[in-house]
Coordinates of C-alpha atoms in Angstrom, one line a residue:
L1 CA 228.6 23.4 179.4
T2 CA 232.0 24.9 178.8
S3 CA 230.8 28.4 179.8
G4 CA 229.7 27.0 183.1
L5 CA 233.3 26.0 183.8
V6 CA 234.7 29.5 183.4
P7 CA 235.5 31.0 186.8
I8 CA 233.7 34.2 187.6
I9 CA 236.2 36.5 189.3
S10 CA 235.6 40.1 190.1
N11 CA 238.4 42.6 190.6
S12 CA 237.9 42.7 194.3
E13 CA 238.3 38.9 194.4
M14 CA 241.6 38.7 192.5
D15 CA 243.8 38.7 195.6
S16 CA 241.8 35.9 197.2
Y17 CA 242.2 33.8 194.1
A18 CA 246.0 34.6 194.0
T19 CA 246.1 33.3 197.6
K20 CA 244.2 30.2 196.6
F21 CA 246.8 29.5 193.9
L22 CA 249.6 30.0 196.4
Q23 CA 248.0 27.8 199.0
E24 CA 248.5 25.0 196.5
F25 CA 251.9 25.9 195.1
C26 CA 253.8 27.9 197.7
P27 CA 251.8 28.7 200.9
E28 CA 254.8 30.2 202.7
A29 CA 254.9 33.0 200.1
I30 CA 251.4 34.3 201.1
E31 CA 252.7 36.2 204.1
T32 CA 256.4 35.9 204.0
P33 CA 258.1 38.2 201.4
T34 CA 259.6 35.8 198.9
K35 CA 260.9 35.8 195.3
L36 CA 259.1 32.8 194.0
K37 CA 261.2 30.0 192.4
V38 CA 258.6 29.6 189.7
E39 CA 259.9 26.7 187.8
E40 CA 260.8 24.7 190.9
M41 CA 257.5 25.5 192.4
L42 CA 255.6 24.2 189.4
R43 CA 257.8 21.2 188.9
K44 CA 256.9 20.0 192.4
K45 CA 253.3 20.0 191.2
G46 CA 254.0 18.0 188.1
I47 CA 254.1 21.0 185.7
T48 CA 257.0 20.9 183.2
V49 CA 258.4 24.0 181.5
Y50 CA 260.3 23.9 178.2
Y51 CA 261.7 26.5 175.9
A52 CA 260.3 26.2 172.4
P53 CA 260.6 27.9 169.0
L54 CA 257.1 29.6 169.1
G55 CA 255.7 32.3 166.8
D56 CA 256.9 35.9 166.9
D57 CA 253.8 37.0 168.8
V58 CA 253.5 34.0 171.0
F59 CA 254.7 34.2 174.6
G60 CA 253.7 30.7 175.8
K61 CA 251.5 27.6 175.5
T62 CA 249.8 25.4 178.0
Y63 CA 248.9 21.8 177.2
F64 CA 245.8 20.1 178.6
A65 CA 246.2 16.8 176.8
K66 CA 248.9 14.6 175.5
D67 CA 250.4 15.8 172.2
K68 CA 253.7 16.3 170.4
A69 CA 255.6 19.5 170.4
T70 CA 258.9 20.9 169.1
V71 CA 261.1 22.1 171.9
Y72 CA 264.7 23.1 172.6
L73 CA 266.4 20.0 174.0
T74 CA 268.8 21.9 176.2
K75 CA 268.0 24.9 178.4
L76 CA 269.6 27.4 176.0
G77 CA 270.2 25.1 173.1
F78 CA 269.9 27.2 169.9
G79 CA 269.4 24.9 167.0
E80 CA 269.1 21.8 169.1
Q81 CA 265.4 21.2 168.6
G82 CA 263.4 18.0 168.8
E83 CA 259.9 16.8 168.8
I84 CA 258.8 15.3 172.1
E85 CA 255.6 13.9 173.6
V86 CA 254.2 16.3 176.1
E87 CA 251.9 15.5 179.0
P88 CA 249.0 17.5 180.3
G89 CA 250.4 20.3 182.4
T90 CA 253.3 21.1 180.1
I91 CA 254.1 24.7 179.5
L92 CA 256.1 26.0 176.5
I93 CA 257.9 29.4 176.7
N94 CA 259.1 31.3 173.8
L95 CA 262.9 31.3 174.2
F96 CA 263.5 34.5 172.1
K97 CA 260.9 36.4 174.1
H98 CA 262.8 35.4 177.3
L99 CA 266.1 36.6 175.9
N100 CA 264.7 39.9 174.5
Y101 CA 262.5 40.8 177.4
P102 CA 263.5 41.4 181.1
D103 CA 263.5 38.4 183.4
G104 CA 260.3 39.7 185.1
V105 CA 258.4 39.2 181.9
Y106 CA 259.6 35.6 181.6
R107 CA 258.5 34.9 185.2
N108 CA 255.2 36.5 184.7
T109 CA 254.6 34.4 181.5
I110 CA 255.3 31.2 183.4
V111 CA 252.8 32.1 186.2
H112 CA 250.3 33.3 183.6
E113 CA 250.4 29.8 181.9
A114 CA 250.2 28.1 185.3
V115 CA 247.0 30.1 186.1
H116 CA 245.4 28.6 183.0
W117 CA 246.4 25.2 184.1
Y118 CA 245.2 25.5 187.7
F119 CA 242.0 27.5 187.2
H120 CA 240.9 26.8 183.6
R121 CA 241.9 23.2 182.8
N122 CA 238.4 21.8 183.3
F123 CA 237.1 24.2 180.7
F124 CA 239.8 23.1 178.2
E125 CA 239.4 19.4 179.0
L126 CA 235.7 19.6 178.1
R127 CA 236.5 21.5 174.9
L128 CA 238.9 18.7 174.1
L129 CA 236.0 16.3 174.1
L130 CA 234.3 18.4 171.5
N131 CA 237.4 19.0 169.4
P132 CA 240.3 16.6 169.9
E133 CA 242.7 19.0 168.2
E134 CA 242.4 21.6 170.9
T135 CA 245.1 20.2 173.1
H136 CA 246.5 23.5 174.3
V137 CA 245.9 27.3 174.7
T138 CA 248.4 29.7 173.0
C139 CA 248.9 33.0 174.6
S140 CA 250.2 36.0 172.7
K141 CA 250.5 39.6 173.8
G142 CA 247.0 40.4 175.0
N143 CA 245.3 37.6 173.0
T144 CA 244.8 33.9 172.6
D145 CA 244.5 31.7 169.6
I146 CA 240.8 31.1 170.3
F147 CA 238.7 34.3 170.0
D148 CA 235.6 33.7 172.0
S149 CA 234.3 35.5 175.0
D150 CA 235.0 32.6 177.4
T151 CA 238.6 32.4 176.5
Q152 CA 239.0 36.2 176.5
W153 CA 237.7 36.2 180.1
M154 CA 240.2 33.5 181.1
E155 CA 243.0 35.4 179.4
W156 CA 242.1 38.5 181.3
Q157 CA 242.0 36.5 184.5
A158 CA 245.5 35.1 183.9
R159 CA 246.9 38.5 183.1
S160 CA 245.4 39.9 186.2
L161 CA 246.3 37.1 188.6
A162 CA 249.9 36.5 187.6
P163 CA 251.4 39.7 189.1
K164 CA 249.3 39.2 192.3
I165 CA 250.7 35.7 192.7
L166 CA 254.3 37.0 192.2
M167 CA 253.6 39.9 194.6
P168 CA 251.0 38.5 197.1
K169 CA 249.2 41.3 199.0
K170 CA 250.3 40.6 202.6
A171 CA 253.9 39.8 201.6
A172 CA 254.1 42.8 199.3
L173 CA 252.9 45.2 202.0
K174 CA 255.4 43.8 204.4
E175 CA 258.3 44.1 201.9
Y176 CA 257.2 47.6 201.1
D177 CA 257.6 48.6 204.8
I178 CA 260.9 46.8 205.0
L179 CA 262.4 48.6 202.0
L180 CA 261.0 52.0 203.0
E181 CA 262.7 51.7 206.4
K182 CA 265.9 50.5 204.8
I183 CA 266.0 53.6 202.5
K184 CA 265.3 55.9 205.4
A185 CA 268.1 54.3 207.4
E186 CA 270.5 54.7 204.5
D187 CA 269.6 58.4 204.1
K188 CA 270.1 59.0 207.8
E189 CA 273.4 57.2 207.8
N190 CA 274.6 59.3 204.8
G191 CA 273.1 62.5 206.1
V192 CA 270.9 62.8 203.1
V193 CA 267.4 64.2 202.9
S194 CA 265.7 62.6 199.8
D195 CA 262.6 64.0 198.2
T196 CA 259.5 61.8 197.8
F197 CA 260.2 61.2 194.1
D198 CA 263.7 59.9 194.8
V199 CA 262.5 57.7 197.7
N200 CA 259.7 56.2 195.6
K201 CA 262.0 55.6 192.6
R202 CA 264.5 53.7 194.8
L203 CA 261.7 51.8 196.5
L204 CA 260.1 50.8 193.3
K205 CA 263.4 49.6 191.8
A206 CA 264.2 47.5 195.0
F207 CA 260.7 46.2 195.2
A208 CA 260.7 45.0 191.6
A209 CA 264.1 43.4 192.0
F210 CA 263.1 41.6 195.2
F211 CA 260.0 40.0 193.7
G212 CA 261.6 39.4 190.3
V213 CA 259.1 41.5 188.3
S214 CA 259.3 44.4 185.9
K215 CA 259.2 48.0 187.3
E216 CA 256.0 48.6 185.4
S217 CA 254.3 45.6 187.0
A218 CA 255.6 46.6 190.4
K219 CA 254.3 50.1 190.0
I220 CA 250.8 48.9 189.1
R221 CA 250.9 46.6 192.1
M222 CA 252.0 49.5 194.4
I223 CA 249.0 51.6 193.2
E224 CA 246.6 48.6 193.6
L225 CA 247.8 48.3 197.2
G226 CA 247.0 52.0 197.9
K227 CA 250.5 53.4 198.0
K228 CA 250.6 57.1 197.0
G229 CA 252.9 58.9 194.7
F230 CA 253.8 56.1 192.3
D231 CA 251.5 57.4 189.5
G232 CA 253.9 60.3 189.0
I233 CA 257.1 58.3 188.4
E234 CA 258.4 56.0 185.7
N235 CA 256.0 57.4 183.1
Y236 CA 256.5 57.2 179.3
V237 CA 254.6 58.9 176.5
D238 CA 255.1 57.5 173.0
G239 CA 258.3 56.0 174.3
D240 CA 259.7 59.2 175.8
Y241 CA 260.6 59.3 179.4
I242 CA 258.6 61.9 181.4
K243 CA 260.2 63.4 184.5
P244 CA 258.4 62.7 187.8
F245 CA 255.5 65.0 188.5
V246 CA 253.0 65.7 191.3
Y247 CA 249.3 66.0 190.7
N248 CA 246.0 66.5 192.5
P249 CA 244.5 62.9 192.6
T250 CA 241.0 64.3 193.0
K251 CA 241.2 65.8 189.5
L252 CA 242.1 62.6 187.6
K253 CA 240.2 59.5 187.0
K254 CA 241.8 56.0 187.3
H255 CA 244.6 55.5 184.8
Q256 CA 244.2 59.1 183.5
T257 CA 247.2 61.3 183.0
Y258 CA 247.3 64.9 181.9
I259 CA 250.7 66.6 181.3
I260 CA 251.5 70.2 180.3
G261 CA 255.0 71.4 179.5
L262 CA 256.8 74.1 181.6
D263 CA 256.5 76.7 178.9
D264 CA 252.8 76.3 178.6
F265 CA 252.4 76.3 182.4
L266 CA 254.4 79.6 182.7

């Protein structure tokens, strides 16, 4: 029965599901470029967000039933912890992850948890009938606390949908064009001729800042939306920054990178 409640979403349907989510939570953001006010948006729909002292590998939790949880009683109240009764639709966010990661990761985590609540709560509510102790889902980096195929599918869905909700397709394409024209106008005003690498790096930085996401997430979204040249910038290999490079896209498969040093090339 629970398996029948797991949404079946293909890659090609992800943007339509992101639109479905936004139609419920923030319909104006579907076509108008907007930095989502994620906490305010969720609060209007009865979803409460708390900071909490979660485990080292845990980014967030979503509750599907009443329970008790230890949270920070003030927004940034280190040491001021207390146990409260949480209602269904409560999201806990790891405070230390928020402080140690860029703000874009925090925003992505909140939307990730909200995706579980909106698309997956029927699944977890039914599981709750089978096991009253399963009041919540715990999300760590790439995994959940329940290791079965159904939950892994839902975790993949939440990871895939969150960036598309933060950067909706129509709005993202509009903002891309706006930023590109702005960069071109700045260069013209300053009498500068920028190369494609420089333009894309500036565009990516501005795009990520506008939507409140990480540059990595923005880069992936740009590529998904069919924008060229972003594969060759902002790359790291084993933590080392790789200078921008050009390549023949017909020679590489998706997500494949092959780099040779200048000495070897010569």
